[in-house]
Coordinates of C-alpha atoms in Angstrom, one line a residue:
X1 CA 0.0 0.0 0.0
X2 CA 1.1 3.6 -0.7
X3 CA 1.6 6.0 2.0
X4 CA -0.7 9.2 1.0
X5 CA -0.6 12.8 3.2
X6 CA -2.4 15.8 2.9
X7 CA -0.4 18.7 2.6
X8 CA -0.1 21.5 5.2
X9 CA -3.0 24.5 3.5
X10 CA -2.6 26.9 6.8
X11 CA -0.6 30.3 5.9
X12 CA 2.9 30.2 5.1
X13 CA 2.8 26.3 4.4
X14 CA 2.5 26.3 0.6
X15 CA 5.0 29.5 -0.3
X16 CA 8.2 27.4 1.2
X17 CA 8.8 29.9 4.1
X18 CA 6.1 29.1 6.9
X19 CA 5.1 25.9 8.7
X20 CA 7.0 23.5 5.9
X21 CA 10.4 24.8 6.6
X22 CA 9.4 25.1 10.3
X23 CA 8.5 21.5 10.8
X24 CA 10.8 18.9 12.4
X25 CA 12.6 16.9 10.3
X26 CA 11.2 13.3 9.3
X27 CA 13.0 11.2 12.0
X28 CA 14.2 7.8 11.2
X29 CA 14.5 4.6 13.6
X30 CA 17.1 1.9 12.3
X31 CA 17.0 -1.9 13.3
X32 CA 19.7 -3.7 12.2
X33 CA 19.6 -7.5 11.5
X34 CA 22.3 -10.2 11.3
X35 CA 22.4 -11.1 7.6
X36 CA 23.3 -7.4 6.5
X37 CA 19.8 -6.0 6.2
X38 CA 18.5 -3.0 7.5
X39 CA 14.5 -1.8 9.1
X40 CA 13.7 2.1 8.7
X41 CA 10.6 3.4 10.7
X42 CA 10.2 6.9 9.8
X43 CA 7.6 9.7 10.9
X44 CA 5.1 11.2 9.1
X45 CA 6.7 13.8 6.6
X46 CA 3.0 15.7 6.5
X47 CA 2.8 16.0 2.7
X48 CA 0.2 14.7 -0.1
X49 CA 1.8 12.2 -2.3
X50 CA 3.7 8.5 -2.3
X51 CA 6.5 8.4 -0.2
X52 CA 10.2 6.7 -0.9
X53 CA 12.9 6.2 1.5
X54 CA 16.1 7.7 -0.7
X55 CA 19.7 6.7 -0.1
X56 CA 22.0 8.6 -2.4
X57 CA 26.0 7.8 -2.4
X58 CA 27.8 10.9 -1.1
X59 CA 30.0 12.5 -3.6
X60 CA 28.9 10.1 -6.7
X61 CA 28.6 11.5 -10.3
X62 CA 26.4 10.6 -11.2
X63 CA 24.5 9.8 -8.5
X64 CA 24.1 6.6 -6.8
X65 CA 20.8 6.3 -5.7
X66 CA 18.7 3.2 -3.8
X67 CA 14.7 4.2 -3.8
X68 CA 12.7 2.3 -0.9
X69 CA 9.1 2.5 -1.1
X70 CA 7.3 4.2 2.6
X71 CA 4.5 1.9 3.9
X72 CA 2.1 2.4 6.6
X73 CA 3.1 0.4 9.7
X74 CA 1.2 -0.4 12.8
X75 CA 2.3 2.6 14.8
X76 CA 1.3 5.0 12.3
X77 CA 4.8 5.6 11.1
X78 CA 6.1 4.3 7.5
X79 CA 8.7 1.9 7.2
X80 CA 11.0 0.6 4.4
X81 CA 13.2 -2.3 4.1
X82 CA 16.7 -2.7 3.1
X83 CA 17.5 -6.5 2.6
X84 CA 21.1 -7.7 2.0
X85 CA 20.2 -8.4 -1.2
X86 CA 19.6 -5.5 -2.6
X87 CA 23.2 -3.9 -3.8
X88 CA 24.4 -1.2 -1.9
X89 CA 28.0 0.2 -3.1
X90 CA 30.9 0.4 -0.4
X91 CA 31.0 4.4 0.5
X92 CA 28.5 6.6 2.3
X93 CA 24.8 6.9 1.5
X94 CA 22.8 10.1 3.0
X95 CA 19.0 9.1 3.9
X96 CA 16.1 11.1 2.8
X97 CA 12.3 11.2 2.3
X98 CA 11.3 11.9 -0.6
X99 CA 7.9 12.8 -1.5
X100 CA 6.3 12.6 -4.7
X101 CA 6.5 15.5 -6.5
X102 CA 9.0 17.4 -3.9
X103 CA 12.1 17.5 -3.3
X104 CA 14.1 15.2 -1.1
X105 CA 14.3 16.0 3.0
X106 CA 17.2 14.5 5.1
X107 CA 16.2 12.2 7.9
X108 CA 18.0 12.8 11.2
X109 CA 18.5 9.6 13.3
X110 CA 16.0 8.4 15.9
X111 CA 16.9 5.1 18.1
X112 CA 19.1 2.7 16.0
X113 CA 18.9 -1.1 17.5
X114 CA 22.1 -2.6 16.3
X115 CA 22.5 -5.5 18.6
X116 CA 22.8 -7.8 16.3
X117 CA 25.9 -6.2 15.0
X118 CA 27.7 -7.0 17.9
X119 CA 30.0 -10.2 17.5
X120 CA 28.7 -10.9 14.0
X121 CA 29.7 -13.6 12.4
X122 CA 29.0 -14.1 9.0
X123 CA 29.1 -17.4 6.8
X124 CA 31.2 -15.4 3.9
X125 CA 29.1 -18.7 1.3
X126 CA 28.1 -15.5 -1.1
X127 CA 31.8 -15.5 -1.7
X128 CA 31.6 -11.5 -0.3
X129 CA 31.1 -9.9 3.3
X130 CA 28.4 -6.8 3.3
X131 CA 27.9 -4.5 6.1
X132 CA 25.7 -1.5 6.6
X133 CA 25.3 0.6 9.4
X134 CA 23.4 3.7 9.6
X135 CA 24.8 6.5 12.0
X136 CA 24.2 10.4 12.5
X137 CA 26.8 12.7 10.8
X138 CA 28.3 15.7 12.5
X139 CA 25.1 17.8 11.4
X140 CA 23.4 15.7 13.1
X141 CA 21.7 13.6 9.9
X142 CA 20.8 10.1 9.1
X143 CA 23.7 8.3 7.0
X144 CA 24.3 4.5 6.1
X145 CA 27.9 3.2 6.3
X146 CA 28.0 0.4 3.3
X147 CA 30.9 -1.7 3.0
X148 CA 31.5 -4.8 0.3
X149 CA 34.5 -6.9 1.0
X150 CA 35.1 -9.9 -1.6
X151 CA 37.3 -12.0 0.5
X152 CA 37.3 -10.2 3.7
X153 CA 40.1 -10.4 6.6
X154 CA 38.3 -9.3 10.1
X155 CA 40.5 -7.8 12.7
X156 CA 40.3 -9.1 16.0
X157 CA 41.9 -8.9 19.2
X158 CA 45.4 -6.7 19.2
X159 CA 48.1 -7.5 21.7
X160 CA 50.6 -4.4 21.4
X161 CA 53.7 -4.7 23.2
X162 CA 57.0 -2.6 22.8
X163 CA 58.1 -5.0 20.2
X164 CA 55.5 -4.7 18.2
X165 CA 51.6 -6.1 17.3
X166 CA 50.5 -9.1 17.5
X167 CA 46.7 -9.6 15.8
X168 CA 44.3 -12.2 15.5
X169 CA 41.8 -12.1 12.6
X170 CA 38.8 -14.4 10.9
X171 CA 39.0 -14.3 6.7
X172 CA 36.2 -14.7 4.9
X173 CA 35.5 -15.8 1.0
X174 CA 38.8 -17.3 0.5
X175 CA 41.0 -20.4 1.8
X176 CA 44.5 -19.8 3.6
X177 CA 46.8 -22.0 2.4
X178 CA 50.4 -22.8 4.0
X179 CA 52.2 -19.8 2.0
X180 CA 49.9 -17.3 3.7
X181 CA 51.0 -14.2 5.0
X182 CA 50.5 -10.6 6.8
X183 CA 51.7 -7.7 4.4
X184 CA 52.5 -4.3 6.0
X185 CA 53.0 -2.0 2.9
X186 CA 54.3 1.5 3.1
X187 CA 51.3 4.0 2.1
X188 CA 53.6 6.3 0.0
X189 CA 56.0 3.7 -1.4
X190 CA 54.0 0.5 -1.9
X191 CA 57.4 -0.8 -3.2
X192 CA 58.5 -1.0 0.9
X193 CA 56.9 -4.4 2.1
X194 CA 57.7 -6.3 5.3
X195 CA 56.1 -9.7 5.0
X196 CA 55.2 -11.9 8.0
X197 CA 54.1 -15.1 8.6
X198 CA 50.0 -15.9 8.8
X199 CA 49.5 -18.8 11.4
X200 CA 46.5 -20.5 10.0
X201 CA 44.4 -21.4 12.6
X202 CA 40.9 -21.9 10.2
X203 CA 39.2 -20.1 9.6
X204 CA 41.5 -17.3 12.2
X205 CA 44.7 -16.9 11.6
X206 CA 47.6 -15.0 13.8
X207 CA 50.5 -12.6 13.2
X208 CA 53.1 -11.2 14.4
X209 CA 54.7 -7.1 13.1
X210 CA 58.1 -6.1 14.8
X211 CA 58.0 -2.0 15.0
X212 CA 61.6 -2.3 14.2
X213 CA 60.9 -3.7 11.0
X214 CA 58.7 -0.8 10.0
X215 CA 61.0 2.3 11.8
X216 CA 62.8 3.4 9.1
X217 CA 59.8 4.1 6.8
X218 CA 57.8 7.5 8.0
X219 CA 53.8 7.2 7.3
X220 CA 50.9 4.5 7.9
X221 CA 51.9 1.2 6.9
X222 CA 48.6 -0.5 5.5
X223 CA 48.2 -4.1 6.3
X224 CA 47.1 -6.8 3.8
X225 CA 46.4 -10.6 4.0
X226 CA 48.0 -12.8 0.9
X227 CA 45.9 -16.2 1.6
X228 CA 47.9 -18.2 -0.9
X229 CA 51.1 -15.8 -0.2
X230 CA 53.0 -13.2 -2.5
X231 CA 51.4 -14.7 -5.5
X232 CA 48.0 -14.9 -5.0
X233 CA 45.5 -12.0 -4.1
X234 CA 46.0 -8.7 -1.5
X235 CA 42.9 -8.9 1.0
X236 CA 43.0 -5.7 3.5
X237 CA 42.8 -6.2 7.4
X238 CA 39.8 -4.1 8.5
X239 CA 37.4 -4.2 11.7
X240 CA 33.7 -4.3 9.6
X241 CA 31.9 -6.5 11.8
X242 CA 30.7 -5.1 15.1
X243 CA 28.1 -1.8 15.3
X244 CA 31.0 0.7 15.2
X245 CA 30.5 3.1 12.1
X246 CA 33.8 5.3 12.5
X247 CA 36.9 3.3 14.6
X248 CA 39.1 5.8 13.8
X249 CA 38.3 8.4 16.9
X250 CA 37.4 5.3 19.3
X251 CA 39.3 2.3 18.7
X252 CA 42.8 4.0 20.2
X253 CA 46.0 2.2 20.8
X254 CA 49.4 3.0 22.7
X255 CA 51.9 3.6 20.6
X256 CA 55.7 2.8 21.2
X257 CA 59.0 4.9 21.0
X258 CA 61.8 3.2 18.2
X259 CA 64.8 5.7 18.4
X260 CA 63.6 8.9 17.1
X261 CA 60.1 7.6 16.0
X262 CA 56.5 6.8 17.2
X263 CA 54.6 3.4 16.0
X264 CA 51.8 2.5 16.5
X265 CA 48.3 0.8 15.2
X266 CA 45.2 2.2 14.1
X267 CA 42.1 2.1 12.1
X268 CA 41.9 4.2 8.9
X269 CA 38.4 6.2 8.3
X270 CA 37.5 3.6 6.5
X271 CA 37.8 1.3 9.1
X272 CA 41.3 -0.3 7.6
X273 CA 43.8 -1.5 9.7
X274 CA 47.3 0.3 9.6
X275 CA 50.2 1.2 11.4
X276 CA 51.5 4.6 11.7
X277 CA 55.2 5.8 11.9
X278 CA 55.9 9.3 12.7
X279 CA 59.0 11.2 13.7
X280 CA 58.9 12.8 17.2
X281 CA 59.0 16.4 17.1
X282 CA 63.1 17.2 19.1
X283 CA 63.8 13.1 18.4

């Protein structure tokens, strides 16, 4: 069924400068479940016409755009569903209304329910890992984090010493084989590689980076799984599978002096696993 409104008639409603631009903005609630998919419940948006849930990929050109029909639900909001199914490109997708006829509204985020996030474990058969999770943005609007990972290498626990990192991580979409290995790659001279070894422990595996190793080169060092070893495929480390949109500012580690440097891990804004060298300032 197709969600229909009658539009606001009272004064200053239909000339775009009185009660429509005064109205709060269509509030969305999220519900997150474990195979990837996601549950909007949104509030009335108050105007005549059908009514589409619109996810539009920031910064695409053209745009990127994912068009949910609005239906009535029980509590006399409308809701829209997001299966895994349905393709959504790894990047950042801005959530609107959009009415018939209008132009779109951003939704700003109501109460998003993403336990089953937490501790997800995925069966990686569809040969790819998805993951979507909506979150506000610093003005305070609804977005959707989308990430597609064909294989996928899931950063666990980190044990960071003085010495260096040691990491435990799950791979998904892919077989490790006895050549397998950890890659730390130097951001600005992917020709710098320090290769380690990648105890299979299936479907985990374990490794081991020396901060030594990596001293002498100043930037992050990105880190990359080769399941089958320096010939076969790069798959990047990257923590995807929890309800955390942005690591980068939360997940924080110590990092450790090697002579006139810092190193130490952290997640990219894309969620990414790296390591950072940086000269100390007087060092």
């Amino acid at each position: 069924m197709t969600a229909v409104f009658t539009r606001d008639t009272r004064d200053g409603a239909s000339d775009g400068t009185g009660a429509r631009d005064q109205a709060p903005a269509p509030r969305a609630d999220c519900i997150a479940d474990s195979a990837g998919g996601l549950t909007f419940d949104v509030t009335d948006p108050g105007e005549r016409g059908a009514v589409h849930l619109l996810l539009r990929l920031r910064d695409s050109d053209p745009a990127d755009e994912v068009r949910l029909p609005l239906t009535p639900s029980a509590d006399g909001r409308l809701r829209a569903a997001l299966p895994s199914s349905v393709e959504l490109a790894e990047g950042r997708w801005n959530a609107y209304a959009l009415v018939e006829g209008g132009e779109p509204r951003r939704l700003v985020p109501g109460v998003n329910d993403l336990r089953s996030l937490v501790d997800r474990a995925p069966s990686g058969s569809r040969g790819h890992v998805s993951v979507r999770i909506p979150y506000a943005t610093k003005q305070g609007n609804l977005s959707v984090r989308s990430w597609v990972r064909a294989p996928h290498a899931e950063a666990g626990e980190l044990d960071i010493t003085d010495a260096g990192l040691t990491g435990r991580a799950r791979v998904y979409g892919t077989e490790l084989t006895a050549a397998a290995s950890v890659e730390a790659v130097l951001r600005a001279d992917p020709q710098r590689v320090v290769a380690v070894e990648a105890a299979p422990e299936p479907p985990e595996f374990t490794f081991a980076l020396r901060y030594a190793d990596l001293a002498d080169g100043e930037g992050p060092w990105d880190l990359w799984l080769r399941p089958r070893g320096s010939d076969g495929p790069r798959v990047r480390l990257a923590r995807l599978l929890d309800d955390v949109a942005d690591k980068k500012p939360i997940f924080t580690y110590p990092v450790t002096r090697v002579g006139g440097v810092e190193v130490g891990p952290y997640y990219t804004n894309d969620n990414d696993l790296s390591v950072r060298v940086r000269v100390v300032a007087g060092g």
